[in-house]
PDB file of C-alpha atoms in Angstrom:
ATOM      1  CA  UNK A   1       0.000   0.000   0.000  1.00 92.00           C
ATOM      2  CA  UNK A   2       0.884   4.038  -0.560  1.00 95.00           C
ATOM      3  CA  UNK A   3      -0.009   6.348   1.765  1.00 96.00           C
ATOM      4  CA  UNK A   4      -0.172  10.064   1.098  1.00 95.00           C
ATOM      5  CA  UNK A   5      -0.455  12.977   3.281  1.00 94.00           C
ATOM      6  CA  UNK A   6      -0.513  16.121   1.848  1.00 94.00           C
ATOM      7  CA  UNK A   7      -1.044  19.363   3.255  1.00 92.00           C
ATOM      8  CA  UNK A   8      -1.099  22.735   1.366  1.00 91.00           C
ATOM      9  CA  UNK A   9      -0.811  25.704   3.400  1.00 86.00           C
ATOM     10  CA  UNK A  10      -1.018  29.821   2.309  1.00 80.00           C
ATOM     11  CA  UNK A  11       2.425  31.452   2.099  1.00 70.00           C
ATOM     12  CA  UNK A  12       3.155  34.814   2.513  1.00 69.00           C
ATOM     13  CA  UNK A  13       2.953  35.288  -1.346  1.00 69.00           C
ATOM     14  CA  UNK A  14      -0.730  34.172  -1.399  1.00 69.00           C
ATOM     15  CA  UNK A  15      -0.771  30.966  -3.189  1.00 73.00           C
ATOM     16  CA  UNK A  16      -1.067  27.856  -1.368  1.00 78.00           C
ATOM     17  CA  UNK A  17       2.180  25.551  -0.756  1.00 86.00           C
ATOM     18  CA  UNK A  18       2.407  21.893  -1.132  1.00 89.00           C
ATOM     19  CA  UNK A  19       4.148  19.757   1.163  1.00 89.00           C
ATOM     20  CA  UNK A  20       3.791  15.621   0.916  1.00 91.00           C
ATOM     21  CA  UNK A  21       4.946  12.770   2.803  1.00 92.00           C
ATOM     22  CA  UNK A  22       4.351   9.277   0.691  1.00 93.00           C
ATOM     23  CA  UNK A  23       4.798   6.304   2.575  1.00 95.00           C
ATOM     24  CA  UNK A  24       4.633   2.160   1.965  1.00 96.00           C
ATOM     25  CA  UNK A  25       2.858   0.255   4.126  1.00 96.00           C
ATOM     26  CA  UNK A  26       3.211  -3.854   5.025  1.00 95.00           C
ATOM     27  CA  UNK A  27       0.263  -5.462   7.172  1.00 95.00           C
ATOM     28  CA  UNK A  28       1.188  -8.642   8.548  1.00 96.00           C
ATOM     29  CA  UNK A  29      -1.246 -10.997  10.751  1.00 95.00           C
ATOM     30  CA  UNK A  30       0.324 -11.314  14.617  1.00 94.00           C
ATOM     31  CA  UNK A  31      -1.989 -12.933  16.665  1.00 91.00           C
ATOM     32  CA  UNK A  32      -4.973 -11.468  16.682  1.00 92.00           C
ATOM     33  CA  UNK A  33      -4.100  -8.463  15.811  1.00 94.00           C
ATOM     34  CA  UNK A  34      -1.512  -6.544  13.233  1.00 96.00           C
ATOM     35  CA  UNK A  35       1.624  -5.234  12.862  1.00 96.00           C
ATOM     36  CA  UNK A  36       2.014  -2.700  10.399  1.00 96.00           C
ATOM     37  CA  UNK A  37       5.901  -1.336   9.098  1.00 96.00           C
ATOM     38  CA  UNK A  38       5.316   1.739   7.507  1.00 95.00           C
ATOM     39  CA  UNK A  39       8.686   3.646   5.341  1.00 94.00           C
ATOM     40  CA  UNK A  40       8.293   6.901   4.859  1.00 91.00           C
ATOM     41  CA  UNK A  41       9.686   7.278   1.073  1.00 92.00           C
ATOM     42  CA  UNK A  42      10.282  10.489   0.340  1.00 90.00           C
ATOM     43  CA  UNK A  43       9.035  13.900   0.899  1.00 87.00           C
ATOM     44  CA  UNK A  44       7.764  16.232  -1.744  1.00 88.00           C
ATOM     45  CA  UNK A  45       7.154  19.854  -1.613  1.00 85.00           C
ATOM     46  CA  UNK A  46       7.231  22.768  -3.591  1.00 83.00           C
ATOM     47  CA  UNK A  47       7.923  25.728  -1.264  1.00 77.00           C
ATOM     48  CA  UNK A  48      11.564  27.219  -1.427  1.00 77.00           C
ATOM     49  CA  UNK A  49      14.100  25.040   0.785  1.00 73.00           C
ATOM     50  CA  UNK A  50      13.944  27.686   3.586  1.00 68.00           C
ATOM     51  CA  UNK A  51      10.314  28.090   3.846  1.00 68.00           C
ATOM     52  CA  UNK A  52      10.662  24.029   5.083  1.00 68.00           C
ATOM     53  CA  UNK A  53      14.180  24.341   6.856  1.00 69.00           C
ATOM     54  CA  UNK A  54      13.014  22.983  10.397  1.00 69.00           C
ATOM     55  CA  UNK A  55      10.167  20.561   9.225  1.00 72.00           C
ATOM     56  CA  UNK A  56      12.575  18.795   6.717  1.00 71.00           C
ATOM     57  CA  UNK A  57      15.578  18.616   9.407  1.00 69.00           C
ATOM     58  CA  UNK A  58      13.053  16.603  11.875  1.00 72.00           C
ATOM     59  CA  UNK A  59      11.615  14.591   8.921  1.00 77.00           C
ATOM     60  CA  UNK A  60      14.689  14.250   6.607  1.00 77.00           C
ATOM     61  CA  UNK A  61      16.213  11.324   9.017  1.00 77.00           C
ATOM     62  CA  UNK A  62      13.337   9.678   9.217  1.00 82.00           C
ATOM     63  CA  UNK A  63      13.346   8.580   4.990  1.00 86.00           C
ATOM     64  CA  UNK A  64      14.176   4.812   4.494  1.00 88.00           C
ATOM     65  CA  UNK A  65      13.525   4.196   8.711  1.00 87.00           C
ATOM     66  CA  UNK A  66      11.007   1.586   8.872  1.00 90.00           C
ATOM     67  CA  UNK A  67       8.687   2.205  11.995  1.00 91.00           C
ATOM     68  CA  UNK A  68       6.472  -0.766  13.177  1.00 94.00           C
ATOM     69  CA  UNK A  69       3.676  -0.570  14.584  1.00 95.00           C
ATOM     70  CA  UNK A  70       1.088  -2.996  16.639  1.00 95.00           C
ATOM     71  CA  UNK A  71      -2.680  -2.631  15.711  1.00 96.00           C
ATOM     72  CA  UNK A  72      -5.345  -4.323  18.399  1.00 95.00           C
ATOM     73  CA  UNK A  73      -7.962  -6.704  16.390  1.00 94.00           C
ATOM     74  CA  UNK A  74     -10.558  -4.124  16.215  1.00 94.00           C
ATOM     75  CA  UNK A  75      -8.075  -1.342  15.546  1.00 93.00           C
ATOM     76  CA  UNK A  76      -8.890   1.089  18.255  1.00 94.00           C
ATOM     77  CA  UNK A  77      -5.509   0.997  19.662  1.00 92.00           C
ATOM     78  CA  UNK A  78      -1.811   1.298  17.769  1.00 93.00           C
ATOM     79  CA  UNK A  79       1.214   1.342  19.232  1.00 92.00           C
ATOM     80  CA  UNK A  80       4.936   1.497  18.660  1.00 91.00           C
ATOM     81  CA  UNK A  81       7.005  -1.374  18.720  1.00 92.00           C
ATOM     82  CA  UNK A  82      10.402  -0.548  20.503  1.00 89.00           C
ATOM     83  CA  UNK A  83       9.467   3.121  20.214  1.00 87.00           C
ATOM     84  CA  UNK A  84      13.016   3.796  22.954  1.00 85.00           C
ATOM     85  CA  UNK A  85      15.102   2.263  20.181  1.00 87.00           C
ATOM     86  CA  UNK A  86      13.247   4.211  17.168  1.00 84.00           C
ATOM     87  CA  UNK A  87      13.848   7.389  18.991  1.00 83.00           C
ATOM     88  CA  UNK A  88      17.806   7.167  19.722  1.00 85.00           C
ATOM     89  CA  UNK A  89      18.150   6.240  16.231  1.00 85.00           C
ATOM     90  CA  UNK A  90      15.859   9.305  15.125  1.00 81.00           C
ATOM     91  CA  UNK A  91      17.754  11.687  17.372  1.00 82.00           C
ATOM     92  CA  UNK A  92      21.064  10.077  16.256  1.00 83.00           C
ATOM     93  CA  UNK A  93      20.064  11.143  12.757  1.00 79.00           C
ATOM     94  CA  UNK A  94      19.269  14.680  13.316  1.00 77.00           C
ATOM     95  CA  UNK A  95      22.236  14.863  14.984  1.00 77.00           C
ATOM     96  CA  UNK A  96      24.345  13.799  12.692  1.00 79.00           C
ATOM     97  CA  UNK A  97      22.803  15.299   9.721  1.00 69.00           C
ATOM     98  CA  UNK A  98      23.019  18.802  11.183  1.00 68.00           C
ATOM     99  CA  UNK A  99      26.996  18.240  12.257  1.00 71.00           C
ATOM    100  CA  UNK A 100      27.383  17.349   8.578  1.00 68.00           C
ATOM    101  CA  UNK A 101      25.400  20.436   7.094  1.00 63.00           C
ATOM    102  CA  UNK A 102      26.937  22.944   9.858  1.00 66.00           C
ATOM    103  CA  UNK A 103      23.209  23.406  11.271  1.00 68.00           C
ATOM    104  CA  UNK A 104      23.717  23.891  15.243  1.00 71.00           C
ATOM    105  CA  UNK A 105      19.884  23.798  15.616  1.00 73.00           C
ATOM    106  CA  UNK A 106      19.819  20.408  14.571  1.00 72.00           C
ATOM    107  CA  UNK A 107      20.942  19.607  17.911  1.00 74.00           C
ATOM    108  CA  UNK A 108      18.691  21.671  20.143  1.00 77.00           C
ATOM    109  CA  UNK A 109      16.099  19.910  17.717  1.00 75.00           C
ATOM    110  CA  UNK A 110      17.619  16.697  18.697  1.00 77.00           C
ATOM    111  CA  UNK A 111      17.420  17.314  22.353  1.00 79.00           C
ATOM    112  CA  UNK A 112      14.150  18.591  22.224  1.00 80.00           C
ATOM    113  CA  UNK A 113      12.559  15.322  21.053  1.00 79.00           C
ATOM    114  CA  UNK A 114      14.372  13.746  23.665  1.00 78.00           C
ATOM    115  CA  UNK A 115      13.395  16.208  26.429  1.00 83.00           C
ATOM    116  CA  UNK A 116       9.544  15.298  25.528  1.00 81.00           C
ATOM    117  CA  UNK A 117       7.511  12.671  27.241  1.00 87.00           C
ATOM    118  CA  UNK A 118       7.533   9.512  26.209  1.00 82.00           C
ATOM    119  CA  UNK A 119       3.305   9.813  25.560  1.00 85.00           C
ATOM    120  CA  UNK A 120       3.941  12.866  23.589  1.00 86.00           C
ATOM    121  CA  UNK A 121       6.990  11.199  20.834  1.00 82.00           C
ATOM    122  CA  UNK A 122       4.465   8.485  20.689  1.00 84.00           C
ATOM    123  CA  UNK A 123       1.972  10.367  19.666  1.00 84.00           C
ATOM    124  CA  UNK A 124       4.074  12.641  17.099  1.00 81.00           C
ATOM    125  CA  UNK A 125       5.244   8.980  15.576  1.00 81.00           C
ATOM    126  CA  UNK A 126       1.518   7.206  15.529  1.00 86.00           C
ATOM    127  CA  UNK A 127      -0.527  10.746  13.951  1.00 91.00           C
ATOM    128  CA  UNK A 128      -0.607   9.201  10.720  1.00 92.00           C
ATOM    129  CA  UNK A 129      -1.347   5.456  11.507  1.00 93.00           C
ATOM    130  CA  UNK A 130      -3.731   6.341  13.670  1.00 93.00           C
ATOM    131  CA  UNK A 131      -5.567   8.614  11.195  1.00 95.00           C
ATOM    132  CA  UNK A 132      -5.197   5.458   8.674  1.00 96.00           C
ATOM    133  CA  UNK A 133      -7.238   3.246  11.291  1.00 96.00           C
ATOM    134  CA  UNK A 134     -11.069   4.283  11.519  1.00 95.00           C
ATOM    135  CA  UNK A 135     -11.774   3.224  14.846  1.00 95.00           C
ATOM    136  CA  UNK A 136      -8.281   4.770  16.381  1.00 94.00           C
ATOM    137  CA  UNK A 137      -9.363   7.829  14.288  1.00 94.00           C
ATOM    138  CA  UNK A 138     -10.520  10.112  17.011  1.00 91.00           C
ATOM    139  CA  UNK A 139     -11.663  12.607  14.718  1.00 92.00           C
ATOM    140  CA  UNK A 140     -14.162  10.995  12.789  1.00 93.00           C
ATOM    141  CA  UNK A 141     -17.608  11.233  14.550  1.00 89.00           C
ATOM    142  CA  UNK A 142     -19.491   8.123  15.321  1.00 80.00           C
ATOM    143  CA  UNK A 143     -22.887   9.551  15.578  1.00 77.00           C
ATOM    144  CA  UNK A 144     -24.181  12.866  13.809  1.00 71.00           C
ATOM    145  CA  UNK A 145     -24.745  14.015  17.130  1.00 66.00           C
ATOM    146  CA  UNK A 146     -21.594  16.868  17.685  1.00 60.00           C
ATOM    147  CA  UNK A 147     -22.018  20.092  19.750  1.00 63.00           C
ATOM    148  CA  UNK A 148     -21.073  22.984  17.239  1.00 64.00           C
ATOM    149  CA  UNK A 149     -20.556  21.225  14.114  1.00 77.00           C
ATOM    150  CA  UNK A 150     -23.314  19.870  11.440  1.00 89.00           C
ATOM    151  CA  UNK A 151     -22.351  16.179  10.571  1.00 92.00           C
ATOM    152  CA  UNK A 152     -23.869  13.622   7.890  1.00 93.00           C
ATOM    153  CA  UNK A 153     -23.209  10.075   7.780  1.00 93.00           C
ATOM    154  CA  UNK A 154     -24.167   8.165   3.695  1.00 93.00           C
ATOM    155  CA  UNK A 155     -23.610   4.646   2.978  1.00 92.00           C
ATOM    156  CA  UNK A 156     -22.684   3.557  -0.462  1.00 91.00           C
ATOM    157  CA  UNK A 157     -21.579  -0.261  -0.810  1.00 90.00           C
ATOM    158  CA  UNK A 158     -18.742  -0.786   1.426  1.00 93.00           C
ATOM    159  CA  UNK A 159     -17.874   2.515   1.885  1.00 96.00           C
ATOM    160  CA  UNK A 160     -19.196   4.382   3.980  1.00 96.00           C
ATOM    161  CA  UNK A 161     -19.150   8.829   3.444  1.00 96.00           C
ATOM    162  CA  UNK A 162     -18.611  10.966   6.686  1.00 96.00           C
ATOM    163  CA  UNK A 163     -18.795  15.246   6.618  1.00 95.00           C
ATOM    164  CA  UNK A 164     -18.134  17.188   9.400  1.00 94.00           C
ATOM    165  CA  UNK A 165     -18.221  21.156   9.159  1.00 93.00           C
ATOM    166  CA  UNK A 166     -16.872  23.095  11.986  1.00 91.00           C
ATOM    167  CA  UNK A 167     -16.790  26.676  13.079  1.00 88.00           C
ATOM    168  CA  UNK A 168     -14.150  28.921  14.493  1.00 87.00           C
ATOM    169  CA  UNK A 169     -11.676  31.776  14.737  1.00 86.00           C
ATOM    170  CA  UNK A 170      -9.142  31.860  13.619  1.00 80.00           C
ATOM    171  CA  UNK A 171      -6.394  35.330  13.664  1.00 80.00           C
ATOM    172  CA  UNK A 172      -5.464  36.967  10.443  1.00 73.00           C
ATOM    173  CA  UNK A 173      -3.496  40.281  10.587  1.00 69.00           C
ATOM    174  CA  UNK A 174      -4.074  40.788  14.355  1.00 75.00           C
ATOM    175  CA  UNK A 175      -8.094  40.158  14.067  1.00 79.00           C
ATOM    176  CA  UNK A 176     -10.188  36.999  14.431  1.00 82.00           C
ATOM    177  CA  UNK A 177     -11.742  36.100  11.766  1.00 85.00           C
ATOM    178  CA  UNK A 178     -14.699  33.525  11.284  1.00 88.00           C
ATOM    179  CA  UNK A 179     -12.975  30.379  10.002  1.00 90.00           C
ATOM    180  CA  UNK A 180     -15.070  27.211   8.335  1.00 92.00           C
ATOM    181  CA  UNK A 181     -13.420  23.428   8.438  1.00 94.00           C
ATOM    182  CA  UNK A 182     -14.741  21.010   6.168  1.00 96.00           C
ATOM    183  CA  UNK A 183     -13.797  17.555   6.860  1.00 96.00           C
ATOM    184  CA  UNK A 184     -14.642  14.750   4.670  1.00 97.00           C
ATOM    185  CA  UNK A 185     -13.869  10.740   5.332  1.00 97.00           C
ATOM    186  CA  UNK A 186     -14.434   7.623   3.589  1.00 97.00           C
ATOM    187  CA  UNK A 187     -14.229   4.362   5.407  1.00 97.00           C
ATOM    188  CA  UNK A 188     -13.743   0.917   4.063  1.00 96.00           C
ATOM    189  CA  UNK A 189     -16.313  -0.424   6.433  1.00 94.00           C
ATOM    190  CA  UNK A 190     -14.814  -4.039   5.314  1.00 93.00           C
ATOM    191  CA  UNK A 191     -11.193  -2.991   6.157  1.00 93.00           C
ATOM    192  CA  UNK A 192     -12.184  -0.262   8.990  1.00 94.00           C
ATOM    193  CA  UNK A 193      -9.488   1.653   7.119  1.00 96.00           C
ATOM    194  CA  UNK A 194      -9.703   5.499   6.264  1.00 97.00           C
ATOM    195  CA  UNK A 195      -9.371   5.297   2.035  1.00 97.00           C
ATOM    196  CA  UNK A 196      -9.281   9.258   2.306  1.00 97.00           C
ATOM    197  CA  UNK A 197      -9.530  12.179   4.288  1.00 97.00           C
ATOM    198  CA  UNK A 198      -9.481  15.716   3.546  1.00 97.00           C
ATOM    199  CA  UNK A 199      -9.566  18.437   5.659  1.00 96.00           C
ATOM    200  CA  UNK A 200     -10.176  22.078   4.434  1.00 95.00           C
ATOM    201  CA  UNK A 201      -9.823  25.548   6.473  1.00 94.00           C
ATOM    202  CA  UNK A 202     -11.344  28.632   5.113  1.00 92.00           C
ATOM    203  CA  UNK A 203     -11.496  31.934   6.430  1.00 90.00           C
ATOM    204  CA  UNK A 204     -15.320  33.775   5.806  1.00 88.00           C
ATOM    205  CA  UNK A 205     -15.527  36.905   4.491  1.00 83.00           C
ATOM    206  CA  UNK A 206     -17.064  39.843   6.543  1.00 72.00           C
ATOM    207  CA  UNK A 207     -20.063  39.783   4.722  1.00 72.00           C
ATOM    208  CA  UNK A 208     -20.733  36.154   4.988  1.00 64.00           C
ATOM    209  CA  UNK A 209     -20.823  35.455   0.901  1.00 72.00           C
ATOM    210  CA  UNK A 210     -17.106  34.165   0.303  1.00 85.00           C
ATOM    211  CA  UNK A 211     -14.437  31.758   1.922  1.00 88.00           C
ATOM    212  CA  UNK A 212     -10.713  31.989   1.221  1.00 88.00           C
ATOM    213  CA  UNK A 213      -8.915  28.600   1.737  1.00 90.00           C
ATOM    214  CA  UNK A 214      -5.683  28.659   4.004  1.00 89.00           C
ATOM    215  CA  UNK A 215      -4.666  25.154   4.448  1.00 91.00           C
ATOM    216  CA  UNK A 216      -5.935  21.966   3.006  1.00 94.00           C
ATOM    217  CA  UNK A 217      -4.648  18.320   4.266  1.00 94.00           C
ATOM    218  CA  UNK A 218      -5.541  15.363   2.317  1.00 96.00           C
ATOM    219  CA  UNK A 219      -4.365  12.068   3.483  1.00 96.00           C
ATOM    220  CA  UNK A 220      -5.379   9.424   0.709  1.00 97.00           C
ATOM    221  CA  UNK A 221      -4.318   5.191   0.673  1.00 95.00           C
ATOM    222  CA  UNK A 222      -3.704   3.419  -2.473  1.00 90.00           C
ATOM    223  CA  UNK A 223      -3.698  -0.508  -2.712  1.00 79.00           C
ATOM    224  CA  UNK A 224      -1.423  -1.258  -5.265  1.00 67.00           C
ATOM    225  CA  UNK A 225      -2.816  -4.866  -7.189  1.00 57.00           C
ATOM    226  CA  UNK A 226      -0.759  -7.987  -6.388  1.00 48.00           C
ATOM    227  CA  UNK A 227       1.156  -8.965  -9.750  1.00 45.00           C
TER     228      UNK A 227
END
């Protein structure tokens, strides 16, 4: 399997900037439950190298570092396997990769990581996976029952079709502004796994009769055909 997470934020130029992490994905059986070992491949972007300095020194070391991961039967629960070990090998990385480019933050970056709680790496590591797995998706609304948000639930053969709209603020040249998220999922209901999810923030116009988009994150699976 592929897995793509996109996001595409507004830079200070106006137009929106791309920014993609594409990673393959193993299942194997364990039990009763999985383990997954997911390689981040690559990572794509468009926006000038300094614009994605500090992301790409935290995510640069961890291309070709296959992270496992342990998903419970039903899928509501994923976690890391030897997540100590992944980390000292992460940190390692940065480490070294910053001595080797001259860039003295990539230590402070390094120590940083290690400086947070254990709960909180874990969590940093899993955001992905666990947005893959419906059930461990804690974002996706079981009912259409949601204080502040209007939510619709549609069934269409296995899949199953879940919007969300939300409402907030959100600051834009020292004012809040009136900002509108759309969130869309589709669920293998066979699979329990998320084929797609896209997220969309827009900022309302005074008036109420336009929406400007200022970030957009699409996270979309494709199952490649066995040959």
């Amino acid at each position: 399997m592929t897995y793509r997470v996109t996001t595409r934020r507004i830079g200070r130029e106006g137009s929106l900037i791309n920014f993609s992490l594409v990673y393959a994905l193993q299942w194997q059986r364990v039990g009763r439950g999985y383990r997954l070992e997911a390689v981040l491949q690559r990572i794509d972007s468009d926006a000038r190298p300094e614009v994605t300095r500090a992301l790409s020194l935290m995510l640069d070391p961890l291309v070709g570092e296959p992270i496992a991961y342990l998903v419970a039967p039903d899928g509501s629960r994923i976690d890391l396997v030897d997540p100590d070990g992944l980390w000292e090998r992460v940190t390692a990385r940065i480490e070294a990769v910053g001595a080797k480019a001259g860039r003295p933050e990539a230590r402070q970056l390094a120590q940083l990581i290690a400086a947070l709680p254990a709960a909180e790496r874990d969590k940093l590591a899993t955001a992905d996976i666990r947005a893959l797995v419906a059930p461990a998706n804690g974002a996706i609304p079981l009912s259409a029952q949601a204080d502040g948000a209007s939510i619709s639930i549609t069934h269409g053969g296995a899949l199953q079709t879940i919007a969300k709209v939300e409402r907030d603020s959100a600051p834009v040249a020292g004012a809040a502004k009136p900002l509108e998220i759309d969130n869309l999922w589709t669920v293998d209901t066979a699979t329990g796994l998320v084929m797609r999810e896209q997220r969309q923030s827009w900022i309302v116009d005074a008036e109420g009769d336009g929406r400007t988009l200022v970030e957009e994150r699409v996270r979309a699976l494709e199952i490649v055909p066995q040959s």
